[in-house]
């Protein structure tokens, strides 16, 4: 199971006040949420490969410290993937039975899409620490809980890995709960820093950014395209296939491609194998994570990962085809969204996302003054 990305919303100071992120985040509790008659969160089968990833190794590195924190406070503790599915949990004796009953266990899916308003889901959507107390939980079976959640984000790479959660019964609510869960998240972040080795980060939604072992790389457009093609072809690709994927029918020699590959290999030694060409390292890509979230039906995660068009300047036929298919699927999802707050977050980050603006115009009342501002974005 892939892990990844920084999801703190970017500055929107230059946008109309209607689109600023503080307005969208403030709406989280502006309306009383209806209860959900669910007994437990959905359970997913986990691909245990995640344990061998950087995130998995980092959790194992500090899991004993996390257990001690939860045990001392009579709490349940858990770490999710970027979609809100619990990868690792541990519960103190007072919380164990209750946690098992509501599926606060490995494989439990705690996004707002799955179980309504809750601390994990809120932290996923806002990428900031959250506390959800008792009746603020939408799922009836956890309305006697208080939960604290914090995002786990690599400060150096901006990679978002998942959510740290601490939960207990509401009678034990403590104003220091947020600090405690942030401390737990910091333990995992520190472990991530210690285990950074042979990790390639590719950010290609919006402004491209490439990092290898926490070091930024200055690459040409063509070199970034090569890495993205290889990331999309994990089984490998031969020279002729790579040439066509990159250039199509354009009259570019294979010598030029070999030169690009040689320069890339000098910048990131031992990362690109040949015969076939493929990446020989752990890769974390925002576009692959967004595609996975889309495949799983996790709309909120997909939209939070989306920071702009995939390699907007690329003319690679292979990458253009992937971009067009992804955009078509994303647009279909956007037109199905009924959550105005969610759409506002998309427009605040990517104002030129026409489908999100059009969907907002469909949902907002005719007499709202904000329609004029939205219409200006379509001009």
Short mmCIF file of C-alpha atoms in Angstrom, two decimals:
data_model
loop_
_atom_site.label_atom_id
_atom_site.label_comp_id
_atom_site.label_asym_id
_atom_site.label_seq_id
_atom_site.Cartn_x
_atom_site.Cartn_y
_atom_site.Cartn_z
CA UNK A 1 0.00 0.00 0.00
CA UNK A 2 1.58 3.25 -1.10
CA UNK A 3 2.13 6.07 1.36
CA UNK A 4 2.63 9.85 0.59
CA UNK A 5 2.53 13.99 0.35
CA UNK A 6 2.25 17.38 2.11
CA UNK A 7 -1.40 18.38 2.06
CA UNK A 8 -1.27 21.67 3.92
CA UNK A 9 -3.30 23.98 1.78
CA UNK A 10 -1.17 26.53 -0.07
CA UNK A 11 -1.50 30.23 0.47
CA UNK A 12 -4.61 31.68 -1.12
CA UNK A 13 -3.95 35.30 -0.18
CA UNK A 14 -4.34 36.39 -3.80
CA UNK A 15 -7.74 34.75 -4.21
CA UNK A 16 -11.07 36.36 -3.37
CA UNK A 17 -11.90 36.05 0.33
CA UNK A 18 -14.65 33.62 -0.61
CA UNK A 19 -12.03 31.05 -1.54
CA UNK A 20 -9.65 31.40 1.37
CA UNK A 21 -8.90 28.20 3.22
CA UNK A 22 -9.79 29.49 6.66
CA UNK A 23 -13.37 29.93 5.51
CA UNK A 24 -13.63 26.40 4.18
CA UNK A 25 -12.03 24.91 7.30
CA UNK A 26 -14.26 26.85 9.66
CA UNK A 27 -17.33 25.22 8.17
CA UNK A 28 -16.38 21.82 9.62
CA UNK A 29 -18.58 22.34 12.68
CA UNK A 30 -20.82 25.11 11.40
CA UNK A 31 -23.72 22.71 10.90
CA UNK A 32 -24.74 20.01 13.35
CA UNK A 33 -24.04 16.68 11.68
CA UNK A 34 -26.71 13.98 11.64
CA UNK A 35 -25.84 10.74 13.40
CA UNK A 36 -24.95 7.66 11.38
CA UNK A 37 -26.49 4.39 12.45
CA UNK A 38 -23.27 2.42 12.01
CA UNK A 39 -21.92 -0.06 14.50
CA UNK A 40 -18.39 -0.17 13.12
CA UNK A 41 -16.08 1.19 10.45
CA UNK A 42 -15.71 -0.79 7.21
CA UNK A 43 -12.86 -3.33 7.24
CA UNK A 44 -10.35 -3.55 4.38
CA UNK A 45 -7.88 -6.32 3.64
CA UNK A 46 -4.39 -4.83 3.96
CA UNK A 47 -1.59 -5.53 1.54
CA UNK A 48 1.19 -6.34 4.00
CA UNK A 49 3.78 -4.93 1.60
CA UNK A 50 3.29 -1.59 3.36
CA UNK A 51 5.34 -2.93 6.29
CA UNK A 52 8.45 -2.95 4.09
CA UNK A 53 7.98 0.65 2.95
CA UNK A 54 9.68 3.64 4.54
CA UNK A 55 6.49 4.41 6.47
CA UNK A 56 6.11 0.82 7.66
CA UNK A 57 9.71 0.62 8.85
CA UNK A 58 9.32 3.93 10.65
CA UNK A 59 6.19 2.78 12.50
CA UNK A 60 7.95 -0.40 13.61
CA UNK A 61 10.90 1.70 14.80
CA UNK A 62 8.81 3.60 17.33
CA UNK A 63 5.79 1.37 17.98
CA UNK A 64 6.90 0.49 21.53
CA UNK A 65 7.09 4.15 22.52
CA UNK A 66 3.65 4.72 21.01
CA UNK A 67 2.25 1.75 22.94
CA UNK A 68 3.64 3.10 26.22
CA UNK A 69 2.04 6.51 25.62
CA UNK A 70 -1.35 4.92 24.96
CA UNK A 71 -1.03 2.53 27.89
CA UNK A 72 -0.15 5.27 30.37
CA UNK A 73 -3.20 7.29 29.30
CA UNK A 74 -5.66 4.35 28.98
CA UNK A 75 -6.07 5.10 25.28
CA UNK A 76 -6.27 3.38 21.91
CA UNK A 77 -3.68 4.47 19.37
CA UNK A 78 -3.57 3.99 15.62
CA UNK A 79 -1.77 5.06 12.45
CA UNK A 80 -3.55 5.28 9.10
CA UNK A 81 -2.42 5.37 5.50
CA UNK A 82 -3.13 8.53 3.43
CA UNK A 83 -6.70 7.34 2.81
CA UNK A 84 -7.66 6.85 6.47
CA UNK A 85 -7.29 3.06 6.64
CA UNK A 86 -5.66 1.92 9.89
CA UNK A 87 -2.32 0.20 9.30
CA UNK A 88 -1.29 -0.31 12.92
CA UNK A 89 -3.23 -0.07 16.18
CA UNK A 90 -2.79 -0.85 19.85
CA UNK A 91 -5.34 -0.49 22.65
CA UNK A 92 -4.98 -0.27 26.42
CA UNK A 93 -7.04 -2.73 28.46
CA UNK A 94 -9.90 -0.25 29.18
CA UNK A 95 -10.27 0.53 25.45
CA UNK A 96 -9.53 -2.86 23.85
CA UNK A 97 -13.03 -4.32 23.72
CA UNK A 98 -14.62 -1.08 22.57
CA UNK A 99 -11.94 -0.56 19.91
CA UNK A 100 -12.46 -4.04 18.49
CA UNK A 101 -16.24 -3.61 18.39
CA UNK A 102 -16.08 -0.41 16.30
CA UNK A 103 -13.21 -1.74 14.11
CA UNK A 104 -10.55 0.59 15.46
CA UNK A 105 -8.22 -2.16 14.32
CA UNK A 106 -5.87 -2.79 11.40
CA UNK A 107 -7.86 -2.45 8.19
CA UNK A 108 -10.55 -0.20 9.68
CA UNK A 109 -11.51 2.63 7.30
CA UNK A 110 -12.04 5.93 9.14
CA UNK A 111 -12.39 8.57 6.45
CA UNK A 112 -15.40 10.89 6.70
CA UNK A 113 -16.61 9.25 3.51
CA UNK A 114 -16.78 5.91 5.35
CA UNK A 115 -17.96 6.80 8.87
CA UNK A 116 -18.94 10.46 8.80
CA UNK A 117 -17.38 13.13 10.95
CA UNK A 118 -14.54 11.88 13.17
CA UNK A 119 -11.06 13.03 14.17
CA UNK A 120 -9.15 10.92 11.63
CA UNK A 121 -11.40 12.02 8.79
CA UNK A 122 -11.23 15.67 9.80
CA UNK A 123 -7.42 15.57 10.01
CA UNK A 124 -7.35 13.89 6.59
CA UNK A 125 -9.50 16.62 5.07
CA UNK A 126 -7.80 19.61 6.69
CA UNK A 127 -4.28 18.26 7.24
CA UNK A 128 -4.12 19.80 10.66
CA UNK A 129 -4.54 18.40 14.15
CA UNK A 130 -8.12 17.82 15.25
CA UNK A 131 -10.16 16.84 18.27
CA UNK A 132 -13.65 15.37 17.95
CA UNK A 133 -15.54 15.06 21.22
CA UNK A 134 -18.40 12.68 22.03
CA UNK A 135 -21.55 13.76 20.11
CA UNK A 136 -19.42 15.47 17.43
CA UNK A 137 -18.70 11.98 16.10
CA UNK A 138 -21.31 11.09 13.50
CA UNK A 139 -21.12 7.34 14.10
CA UNK A 140 -23.38 6.47 17.03
CA UNK A 141 -21.14 3.71 18.38
CA UNK A 142 -18.28 6.12 19.16
CA UNK A 143 -20.30 8.96 20.64
CA UNK A 144 -18.89 8.08 24.04
CA UNK A 145 -15.33 8.57 22.68
CA UNK A 146 -13.06 11.57 22.42
CA UNK A 147 -10.47 11.36 19.65
CA UNK A 148 -7.36 13.34 18.80
CA UNK A 149 -5.66 13.15 15.41
CA UNK A 150 -2.64 14.72 13.72
CA UNK A 151 -1.16 14.40 10.22
CA UNK A 152 2.19 12.70 9.64
CA UNK A 153 4.05 14.78 7.06
CA UNK A 154 7.74 14.80 6.19
CA UNK A 155 8.82 18.41 6.68
CA UNK A 156 11.77 18.03 4.28
CA UNK A 157 10.00 16.44 1.32
CA UNK A 158 6.43 17.54 1.94
CA UNK A 159 5.34 13.91 1.68
CA UNK A 160 2.10 13.07 3.52
CA UNK A 161 2.01 9.57 4.99
CA UNK A 162 -1.14 9.30 7.07
CA UNK A 163 -2.79 10.18 10.37
CA UNK A 164 -1.84 9.50 14.00
CA UNK A 165 -4.84 8.99 16.29
CA UNK A 166 -5.34 8.75 20.05
CA UNK A 167 -8.79 7.83 21.39
CA UNK A 168 -10.34 7.31 24.81
CA UNK A 169 -13.71 7.61 26.54
CA UNK A 170 -15.09 11.15 26.61
CA UNK A 171 -14.95 11.33 30.44
CA UNK A 172 -11.14 11.28 30.14
CA UNK A 173 -10.97 14.21 27.73
CA UNK A 174 -7.83 16.25 28.36
CA UNK A 175 -6.96 19.63 26.90
CA UNK A 176 -3.44 18.29 26.31
CA UNK A 177 -4.75 15.54 24.03
CA UNK A 178 -3.85 17.45 20.87
CA UNK A 179 -0.30 17.98 22.12
CA UNK A 180 -0.03 14.28 22.94
CA UNK A 181 -1.12 13.12 19.49
CA UNK A 182 1.18 15.66 17.82
CA UNK A 183 4.03 14.28 19.93
CA UNK A 184 3.19 10.76 18.73
CA UNK A 185 3.14 11.98 15.13
CA UNK A 186 6.54 13.60 15.71
CA UNK A 187 7.99 10.26 16.85
CA UNK A 188 7.05 8.70 13.50
CA UNK A 189 8.33 11.74 11.59
CA UNK A 190 11.69 11.42 13.34
CA UNK A 191 11.86 7.73 12.47
CA UNK A 192 11.11 8.58 8.84
CA UNK A 193 14.11 10.92 8.81
CA UNK A 194 16.35 8.16 10.17
CA UNK A 195 15.22 5.65 7.55
CA UNK A 196 15.51 7.88 4.49
CA UNK A 197 17.53 5.76 2.07
CA UNK A 198 17.03 5.02 -1.60
CA UNK A 199 13.71 6.93 -1.72
CA UNK A 200 12.65 8.87 -4.83
CA UNK A 201 9.87 11.45 -4.46
CA UNK A 202 8.08 12.63 -7.57
CA UNK A 203 5.57 15.47 -7.34
CA UNK A 204 4.00 16.01 -10.74
CA UNK A 205 0.52 17.37 -9.98
CA UNK A 206 1.00 21.12 -10.32
CA UNK A 207 4.57 22.43 -10.22
CA UNK A 208 6.93 19.43 -10.61
CA UNK A 209 9.34 18.68 -7.79
CA UNK A 210 11.78 15.77 -7.56
CA UNK A 211 13.74 14.71 -4.47
CA UNK A 212 16.03 11.79 -3.80
CA UNK A 213 16.89 10.95 -0.20
CA UNK A 214 15.59 14.38 0.91
CA UNK A 215 17.77 16.26 -1.60
CA UNK A 216 16.07 18.32 -4.28
CA UNK A 217 17.08 17.61 -7.87
CA UNK A 218 17.20 20.19 -10.65
CA UNK A 219 16.05 18.27 -13.71
CA UNK A 220 15.01 19.13 -17.23
CA UNK A 221 11.42 18.67 -18.34
CA UNK A 222 12.51 15.63 -20.36
CA UNK A 223 14.27 14.02 -17.40
CA UNK A 224 11.19 14.49 -15.22
CA UNK A 225 9.10 12.89 -17.96
CA UNK A 226 11.44 9.90 -18.10
CA UNK A 227 11.11 9.35 -14.34
CA UNK A 228 7.31 9.60 -14.54
CA UNK A 229 7.17 7.09 -17.40
CA UNK A 230 9.34 4.67 -15.45
CA UNK A 231 7.20 5.19 -12.34
CA UNK A 232 4.13 4.27 -14.40
CA UNK A 233 5.91 1.18 -15.80
CA UNK A 234 7.19 -0.63 -12.66
CA UNK A 235 7.86 -3.87 -14.56
CA UNK A 236 10.26 -2.07 -16.89
CA UNK A 237 10.33 -0.82 -20.47
CA UNK A 238 12.84 -1.33 -23.29
CA UNK A 239 14.66 1.48 -25.09
CA UNK A 240 12.36 1.52 -28.12
CA UNK A 241 9.23 1.59 -25.97
CA UNK A 242 10.65 4.35 -23.80
CA UNK A 243 11.60 6.35 -26.90
CA UNK A 244 8.07 6.14 -28.30
CA UNK A 245 6.47 6.85 -24.92
CA UNK A 246 8.60 9.98 -24.61
CA UNK A 247 8.76 11.34 -28.16
CA UNK A 248 6.06 9.56 -30.14
CA UNK A 249 6.65 10.04 -33.88
CA UNK A 250 8.87 13.09 -33.44
CA UNK A 251 12.23 12.80 -35.24
CA UNK A 252 14.43 12.40 -32.16
CA UNK A 253 17.31 9.92 -32.21
CA UNK A 254 17.80 7.18 -29.62
CA UNK A 255 21.22 8.74 -29.01
CA UNK A 256 19.47 11.79 -27.56
CA UNK A 257 17.43 9.58 -25.25
CA UNK A 258 20.53 7.67 -24.15
CA UNK A 259 22.19 10.99 -23.34
CA UNK A 260 19.22 12.03 -21.16
CA UNK A 261 19.36 8.67 -19.37
CA UNK A 262 23.10 8.98 -18.83
CA UNK A 263 22.70 12.42 -17.25
CA UNK A 264 19.91 11.12 -15.02
CA UNK A 265 22.07 8.23 -13.87
CA UNK A 266 24.85 10.62 -12.95
CA UNK A 267 22.42 12.67 -10.85
CA UNK A 268 20.85 9.66 -9.11
CA UNK A 269 23.34 6.76 -9.29
CA UNK A 270 22.08 3.16 -9.09
CA UNK A 271 18.43 4.20 -9.39
CA UNK A 272 17.75 3.42 -13.07
CA UNK A 273 18.32 -0.13 -14.28
CA UNK A 274 18.58 -1.05 -17.97
CA UNK A 275 17.38 -4.07 -19.98
CA UNK A 276 14.65 -3.27 -19.23
CA UNK A 277 14.73 0.32 -18.00
CA UNK A 278 13.08 0.60 -14.59
CA UNK A 279 13.46 2.32 -11.24
CA UNK A 280 15.44 0.37 -8.66
CA UNK A 281 14.31 2.24 -5.53
CA UNK A 282 11.26 2.99 -3.43
CA UNK A 283 9.19 5.61 -5.21
CA UNK A 284 6.53 7.90 -3.79
CA UNK A 285 4.53 9.79 -6.40
CA UNK A 286 1.62 12.14 -5.82
CA UNK A 287 0.00 11.20 -9.14
CA UNK A 288 0.13 7.46 -8.41
CA UNK A 289 -1.33 8.07 -4.96
CA UNK A 290 -4.09 10.20 -6.45
CA UNK A 291 -4.86 7.47 -8.98
CA UNK A 292 -4.94 4.84 -6.22
CA UNK A 293 -7.29 7.00 -4.15
CA UNK A 294 -9.52 7.45 -7.21
CA UNK A 295 -9.54 3.70 -7.81
CA UNK A 296 -10.58 3.08 -4.20
CA UNK A 297 -13.31 5.72 -4.32
CA UNK A 298 -11.62 8.01 -1.76
CA UNK A 299 -12.74 11.33 -3.21
CA UNK A 300 -11.44 13.54 -0.39
CA UNK A 301 -7.93 12.08 -0.60
CA UNK A 302 -7.88 12.38 -4.39
CA UNK A 303 -8.88 16.02 -4.29
CA UNK A 304 -6.42 16.89 -1.55
CA UNK A 305 -3.57 15.34 -3.52
CA UNK A 306 -4.60 17.22 -6.64
CA UNK A 307 -2.55 20.44 -6.83
CA UNK A 308 -2.85 21.05 -10.54
CA UNK A 309 -2.64 19.34 -13.90
CA UNK A 310 -0.23 16.41 -14.32
CA UNK A 311 2.88 17.68 -16.15
CA UNK A 312 0.88 20.35 -17.96
CA UNK A 313 3.74 21.17 -20.38
CA UNK A 314 4.45 17.58 -21.38
CA UNK A 315 3.98 16.50 -25.00
CA UNK A 316 4.86 12.87 -24.32
CA UNK A 317 2.08 10.77 -25.90
CA UNK A 318 2.24 8.26 -23.05
CA UNK A 319 2.02 10.90 -20.32
CA UNK A 320 -0.59 12.95 -22.19
CA UNK A 321 -2.79 9.86 -22.46
CA UNK A 322 -2.44 9.20 -18.72
CA UNK A 323 -3.17 12.87 -17.95
CA UNK A 324 -6.27 12.95 -20.17
CA UNK A 325 -7.67 9.74 -18.66
CA UNK A 326 -7.01 10.89 -15.10
CA UNK A 327 -8.56 14.32 -15.76
CA UNK A 328 -11.65 12.73 -17.32
CA UNK A 329 -12.13 10.42 -14.32
CA UNK A 330 -11.51 13.27 -11.88
CA UNK A 331 -13.97 15.52 -13.70
CA UNK A 332 -16.63 12.80 -13.52
CA UNK A 333 -16.11 12.58 -9.75
CA UNK A 334 -16.21 16.36 -9.31
CA UNK A 335 -19.57 16.63 -11.06
CA UNK A 336 -20.98 14.08 -8.58
CA UNK A 337 -19.86 15.99 -5.46
CA UNK A 338 -22.57 17.55 -3.29
CA UNK A 339 -20.20 18.91 -0.63
CA UNK A 340 -19.74 22.64 -1.24
CA UNK A 341 -16.92 22.83 1.31
CA UNK A 342 -14.97 20.13 -0.53
CA UNK A 343 -15.39 21.93 -3.85
CA UNK A 344 -14.28 25.22 -2.33
CA UNK A 345 -11.04 23.60 -1.20
CA UNK A 346 -10.40 22.41 -4.76
CA UNK A 347 -11.03 25.87 -6.23
CA UNK A 348 -8.90 27.54 -3.54
CA UNK A 349 -5.93 25.42 -4.64
CA UNK A 350 -6.62 25.15 -8.38
CA UNK A 351 -8.78 28.13 -9.47
CA UNK A 352 -8.64 27.07 -13.13
CA UNK A 353 -10.42 23.77 -12.41
CA UNK A 354 -13.48 24.68 -14.48
CA UNK A 355 -15.51 21.61 -13.58
CA UNK A 356 -15.27 22.39 -9.85
CA UNK A 357 -16.39 25.97 -10.47
CA UNK A 358 -19.30 24.80 -12.64
CA UNK A 359 -20.36 22.28 -10.01
CA UNK A 360 -20.30 24.99 -7.34
CA UNK A 361 -22.54 27.16 -9.51
CA UNK A 362 -24.98 24.26 -9.75
CA UNK A 363 -25.07 23.81 -5.96
CA UNK A 364 -25.04 27.38 -4.65
CA UNK A 365 -28.31 29.31 -4.27
CA UNK A 366 -29.16 31.72 -7.07
CA UNK A 367 -29.13 34.71 -4.73
CA UNK A 368 -25.68 34.11 -3.23
CA UNK A 369 -23.28 37.01 -3.85
CA UNK A 370 -20.48 34.54 -4.47
CA UNK A 371 -21.84 33.48 -7.86
CA UNK A 372 -20.35 36.64 -9.41
CA UNK A 373 -16.91 35.75 -8.06
CA UNK A 374 -17.22 32.21 -9.36
CA UNK A 375 -18.31 33.40 -12.79
CA UNK A 376 -15.20 35.59 -12.99
CA UNK A 377 -13.08 32.44 -12.71
CA UNK A 378 -14.71 31.14 -15.88
CA UNK A 379 -13.86 34.26 -17.91
#
